[in-house]
Amino acid sequence: MTDWTTADIPFLSGKTAVITGATGGLGYETALALAGAGAIVILTGRSDAKGLRAIEGICNRFPNALIAYENLDLASLASVADFARRFAASNEQLDLLINNAGVMALPKRQETTDGFEMQLGTNYLGHYALTAWLLPMLRRAKAPRVVNLSSLAHRSGAINFDDLQSRRSYRPWRAYCQSKLAMLMFSLELQRRSDAAGWGVHSFAAHPGYARTDLIPNGPGTNTLSWRVGRLLQPLISQSAAEGALPTLFAATSPAAEPGGYYGPNGFYELKGAPMPAKIVPQAKDFAAAAMLWDVSATLTGVSFDEIAAAA
């Protein structure tokens, strides 16, 4: 695993992949690699113009790529459900779902269409609902995989069930860390529930380390001392978006990736490097909290895995 690269991705002909937030950054690099391996890749995002440019870029690299773009706004449960309906209407099964899209540390509290705090709603709740809606298509595939993007920031996260939407107190980084902890807890809980219910879905989590993407320049605090110091050190402690996508691609495709696993870079503090098993902090392993988060998510979104599985 130490030297794992995109050259190690197996041939994926006939496999269908959906990637959220795939019009740039990590999602684009993930889509590019999967398309190059022969997969049918569906890029999703909020900007049709960016989607078309992404397709053009991938086709320039791989003229025979089997790719398409679909509009999907994870900050809208209606958009999530609509995408799932469109996908189900034209696809029998789904082999790979990569829940990649995200927003980071918005300076001021914002809300999604459904009234959720924006980071929790976009980074986590939208992906929870999307995965649930796509469960029937995942179950029809052979050894389907779901990869959920977490972050090193999960290590500082805590699930505040008393103020989950940060209405009483909003701090940008605290809300971001909570959302990324929620993604990791969701990934681990999904594997437990899949095993218990016999869904056959293999769940993984990954993080990119410190990858140079638009997510960071577009975040808050770009005039702070810590930001300026970080920019000076960036060449030493960061990696490209293509390198940052490797843990996701390993989790998505490698026979060595273990269901329920979490993968990140193998360098200092997991900032950069080739994929390896990543550190999971104790709060992410709290089974009771994960079960509570799952139930709260079902209530907030109105989407139940069990009901969707039973109706399929």
XYZ file of C-alpha atoms in Angstrom:
312
model
C 0.000 0.000 0.000
C 2.936 2.346 0.640
C 3.461 3.240 -3.006
C -0.139 2.886 -4.200
C -0.960 5.157 -7.154
C -3.634 5.501 -9.814
C -1.686 2.932 -11.842
C -2.902 0.361 -9.303
C -6.600 1.023 -9.971
C -8.125 -2.136 -11.466
C -9.970 -2.038 -14.779
C -13.476 -0.761 -14.049
C -15.299 -1.416 -17.309
C -19.036 -1.826 -16.690
C -18.867 -0.213 -13.243
C -20.951 2.902 -12.596
C -19.735 5.608 -10.216
C -21.458 8.721 -8.857
C -19.243 11.461 -7.415
C -20.589 14.516 -5.604
C -18.757 17.802 -5.991
C -16.919 16.495 -9.046
C -16.560 19.679 -11.094
C -13.264 20.667 -9.446
C -10.640 19.784 -6.862
C -10.631 16.354 -5.287
C -13.891 15.303 -6.931
C -12.627 16.158 -10.394
C -9.360 14.288 -9.865
C -11.309 11.296 -8.560
C -13.586 11.364 -11.604
C -10.619 11.705 -13.938
C -8.902 8.628 -12.484
C -12.046 6.483 -12.494
C -12.878 7.485 -16.062
C -9.330 6.602 -17.074
C -9.858 3.154 -15.559
C -12.918 2.570 -17.733
C -15.745 3.287 -15.299
C -18.996 4.965 -16.253
C -18.696 8.172 -14.222
C -21.487 10.567 -13.314
C -20.172 13.903 -12.103
C -22.498 15.989 -9.967
C -22.373 19.601 -8.909
C -24.333 22.826 -8.632
C -22.932 24.591 -11.704
C -23.869 23.266 -15.124
C -21.140 25.406 -16.701
C -18.473 23.912 -14.435
C -19.895 20.469 -15.115
C -19.504 20.896 -18.861
C -15.946 22.195 -18.428
C -15.113 19.208 -16.234
C -16.420 16.795 -18.851
C -14.421 18.593 -21.522
C -11.266 18.342 -19.412
C -11.702 14.630 -18.780
C -12.475 13.912 -22.430
C -9.341 15.790 -23.456
C -7.361 13.317 -21.357
C -9.455 10.260 -22.153
C -11.349 10.700 -25.445
C -13.291 7.471 -24.936
C -14.351 8.306 -21.375
C -17.897 7.311 -20.431
C -18.969 10.332 -18.414
C -21.985 12.516 -17.811
C -22.892 15.472 -15.619
C -25.982 15.865 -13.438
C -27.028 18.853 -11.366
C -27.170 18.085 -7.648
C -27.357 20.564 -4.771
C -26.658 18.812 -1.483
C -27.997 21.855 0.366
C -31.485 20.952 -0.879
C -33.197 17.699 0.081
C -35.544 18.166 -2.871
C -32.571 18.332 -5.245
C -31.082 15.210 -3.631
C -34.329 13.263 -4.023
C -34.794 14.508 -7.587
C -31.293 13.393 -8.580
C -31.879 9.962 -7.033
C -35.129 9.603 -9.013
C -33.410 10.576 -12.255
C -30.569 8.176 -11.602
C -32.908 5.288 -10.784
C -34.898 5.934 -13.958
C -31.855 5.416 -16.180
C -29.641 3.057 -14.171
C -30.308 -0.419 -12.836
C -27.481 -0.409 -10.319
C -24.770 1.715 -8.727
C -21.356 0.220 -8.030
C -19.638 3.182 -6.413
C -20.894 6.267 -4.592
C -18.296 8.833 -3.546
C -19.682 11.433 -1.142
C -17.050 14.086 -1.760
C -18.730 17.512 -1.948
C -18.319 19.960 0.895
C -18.035 23.524 2.149
C -15.560 24.643 4.768
C -15.712 27.026 7.715
C -18.147 29.606 6.351
C -17.423 32.870 8.200
C -21.085 33.577 8.952
C -23.769 31.046 9.773
C -25.861 30.181 6.734
C -28.719 27.755 6.245
C -29.620 25.246 3.569
C -32.957 25.295 1.748
C -34.321 23.041 4.501
C -33.084 25.184 7.389
C -29.991 23.180 8.358
C -26.718 24.850 9.268
C -24.941 24.968 5.898
C -21.879 22.883 6.715
C -23.788 20.153 8.520
C -26.472 20.164 5.835
C -24.155 20.122 2.816
C -21.276 18.047 4.116
C -23.290 15.472 6.021
C -27.099 15.509 5.965
C -27.324 15.849 2.179
C -24.975 12.884 1.773
C -26.886 10.859 4.363
C -30.101 11.365 2.380
C -28.417 10.751 -0.979
C -26.930 7.447 0.184
C -30.286 6.327 1.544
C -32.143 7.168 -1.675
C -29.522 5.334 -3.750
C -29.486 2.269 -1.473
C -31.710 0.117 -3.755
C -29.377 0.707 -6.728
C -26.318 0.028 -4.588
C -27.792 -3.256 -3.382
C -28.274 -4.449 -6.969
C -24.537 -4.150 -7.661
C -21.913 -6.756 -6.866
C -19.826 -5.608 -3.866
C -20.966 -1.937 -4.028
C -18.850 0.657 -2.248
C -19.692 3.962 -0.595
C -16.775 6.295 0.190
C -17.415 9.204 2.552
C -14.998 12.131 2.711
C -13.983 13.086 6.208
C -11.042 15.269 7.231
C -8.196 15.652 9.672
C -10.575 18.191 11.214
C -12.707 15.336 12.563
C -10.110 14.944 15.306
C -11.249 18.246 16.838
C -14.929 17.571 16.273
C -17.783 16.897 18.675
C -21.428 16.175 17.911
C -23.412 18.772 19.839
C -26.827 17.148 20.006
C -28.101 20.045 22.163
C -27.320 22.566 19.417
C -26.686 20.459 16.323
C -27.550 23.320 13.963
C -25.327 25.836 15.793
C -28.244 28.196 16.347
C -27.240 29.303 19.831
C -23.543 29.531 19.096
C -21.893 29.411 15.679
C -18.156 29.086 15.220
C -16.982 28.346 11.663
C -14.313 25.764 12.429
C -16.281 24.072 15.170
C -19.205 23.580 12.774
C -16.864 22.274 10.085
C -15.185 19.822 12.459
C -18.601 18.585 13.609
C -19.690 17.970 10.009
C -16.550 15.989 9.187
C -16.791 13.954 12.384
C -20.396 13.233 11.424
C -19.243 11.962 8.016
C -16.773 9.543 9.596
C -19.296 8.334 12.173
C -21.862 7.875 9.395
C -19.401 5.827 7.369
C -18.621 3.497 10.265
C -22.294 3.195 11.252
C -23.306 2.476 7.650
C -20.974 -0.523 7.619
C -22.357 -1.793 10.917
C -25.945 -1.452 9.717
C -25.192 -2.969 6.335
C -23.667 -5.991 8.049
C -26.600 -6.332 10.444
C -29.304 -5.936 7.784
C -27.548 -7.829 5.001
C -27.534 -4.881 2.579
C -24.205 -5.970 1.080
C -22.922 -2.389 0.941
C -19.252 -1.825 1.784
C -18.653 1.527 3.470
C -15.325 3.350 3.616
C -14.096 6.767 4.708
C -11.130 8.758 3.459
C -9.459 12.108 3.914
C -7.052 13.986 1.593
C -4.624 15.351 4.168
C -3.670 18.908 3.275
C -4.583 19.050 -0.411
C -4.371 22.237 -2.415
C -7.936 22.800 -3.610
C -10.369 25.718 -3.940
C -11.968 24.671 -0.658
C -9.171 26.298 1.343
C -8.652 29.585 -0.584
C -12.415 30.117 -0.570
C -12.652 29.627 3.187
C -12.475 32.241 5.944
C -9.526 33.859 7.600
C -7.339 34.431 4.554
C -5.869 37.596 6.103
C -4.952 36.090 9.469
C -1.400 35.468 10.662
C -1.998 31.726 10.837
C -3.237 31.748 7.238
C -0.147 33.647 6.021
C 2.170 31.285 7.887
C 0.284 28.337 6.442
C 0.718 29.728 2.939
C 4.479 29.997 3.472
C 4.684 26.400 4.668
C 2.287 25.047 2.074
C 4.941 23.692 -0.331
C 6.395 21.597 2.491
C 3.245 20.266 4.140
C 0.664 20.052 1.352
C 0.054 18.028 -1.795
C -1.823 18.476 -5.049
C -5.505 17.721 -5.463
C -4.568 14.685 -7.569
C -2.400 13.353 -4.738
C -5.076 14.227 -2.191
C -7.571 12.096 -4.121
C -5.456 8.936 -3.736
C -6.922 7.826 -0.361
C -10.420 8.149 -1.833
C -9.436 6.198 -4.920
C -7.770 3.515 -2.808
C -10.906 3.129 -0.699
C -13.056 3.112 -3.829
C -11.143 0.563 -5.863
C -8.419 -1.373 -4.072
C -9.015 -5.032 -3.157
C -6.858 -4.315 -0.079
C -9.259 -1.692 1.287
C -11.238 -3.121 4.197
C -14.969 -2.349 4.622
C -15.376 -0.043 7.575
C -11.879 1.315 6.994
C -10.651 4.901 7.015
C -7.777 5.962 4.766
C -5.510 8.991 4.497
C -1.952 9.984 3.529
C 0.997 8.187 5.142
C 3.184 11.249 5.790
C 3.734 13.388 8.884
C 0.413 14.010 10.665
C -1.267 12.434 7.602
C -0.804 15.717 5.731
C 0.496 14.195 2.504
C 1.714 10.942 1.058
C 0.455 7.631 -0.293
C -2.717 6.022 1.124
C -2.671 4.138 4.406
C -5.134 3.408 7.259
C -5.840 6.716 9.003
C -6.193 7.566 12.665
C -9.727 7.487 14.073
C -10.235 9.452 17.283
C -12.287 7.964 20.149
C -15.362 10.158 19.632
C -15.769 8.715 16.129
C -15.916 5.226 17.653
C -18.757 6.064 20.038
C -21.362 3.522 18.906
C -24.155 5.034 20.994
C -23.540 8.531 19.633
C -23.352 7.169 16.086
C -26.690 5.400 16.478
C -28.228 8.574 17.896
C -26.813 10.635 15.029
C -28.274 8.145 12.550
C -31.721 8.392 14.121
C -31.573 12.185 14.358
C -30.526 12.360 10.696
C -33.498 10.217 9.666
C -35.832 12.527 11.581
C -34.313 15.747 10.226
C -34.225 14.614 6.598
C -37.368 12.502 6.650
C -35.379 9.763 4.905
C -35.103 6.272 6.414
C -32.651 3.631 5.203
C -34.797 0.861 6.675
C -37.971 2.054 4.965
C -36.220 2.489 1.606
C -34.602 -0.954 1.908
C -37.939 -2.551 2.802
C -39.728 -0.902 -0.115
C -37.115 -1.849 -2.709
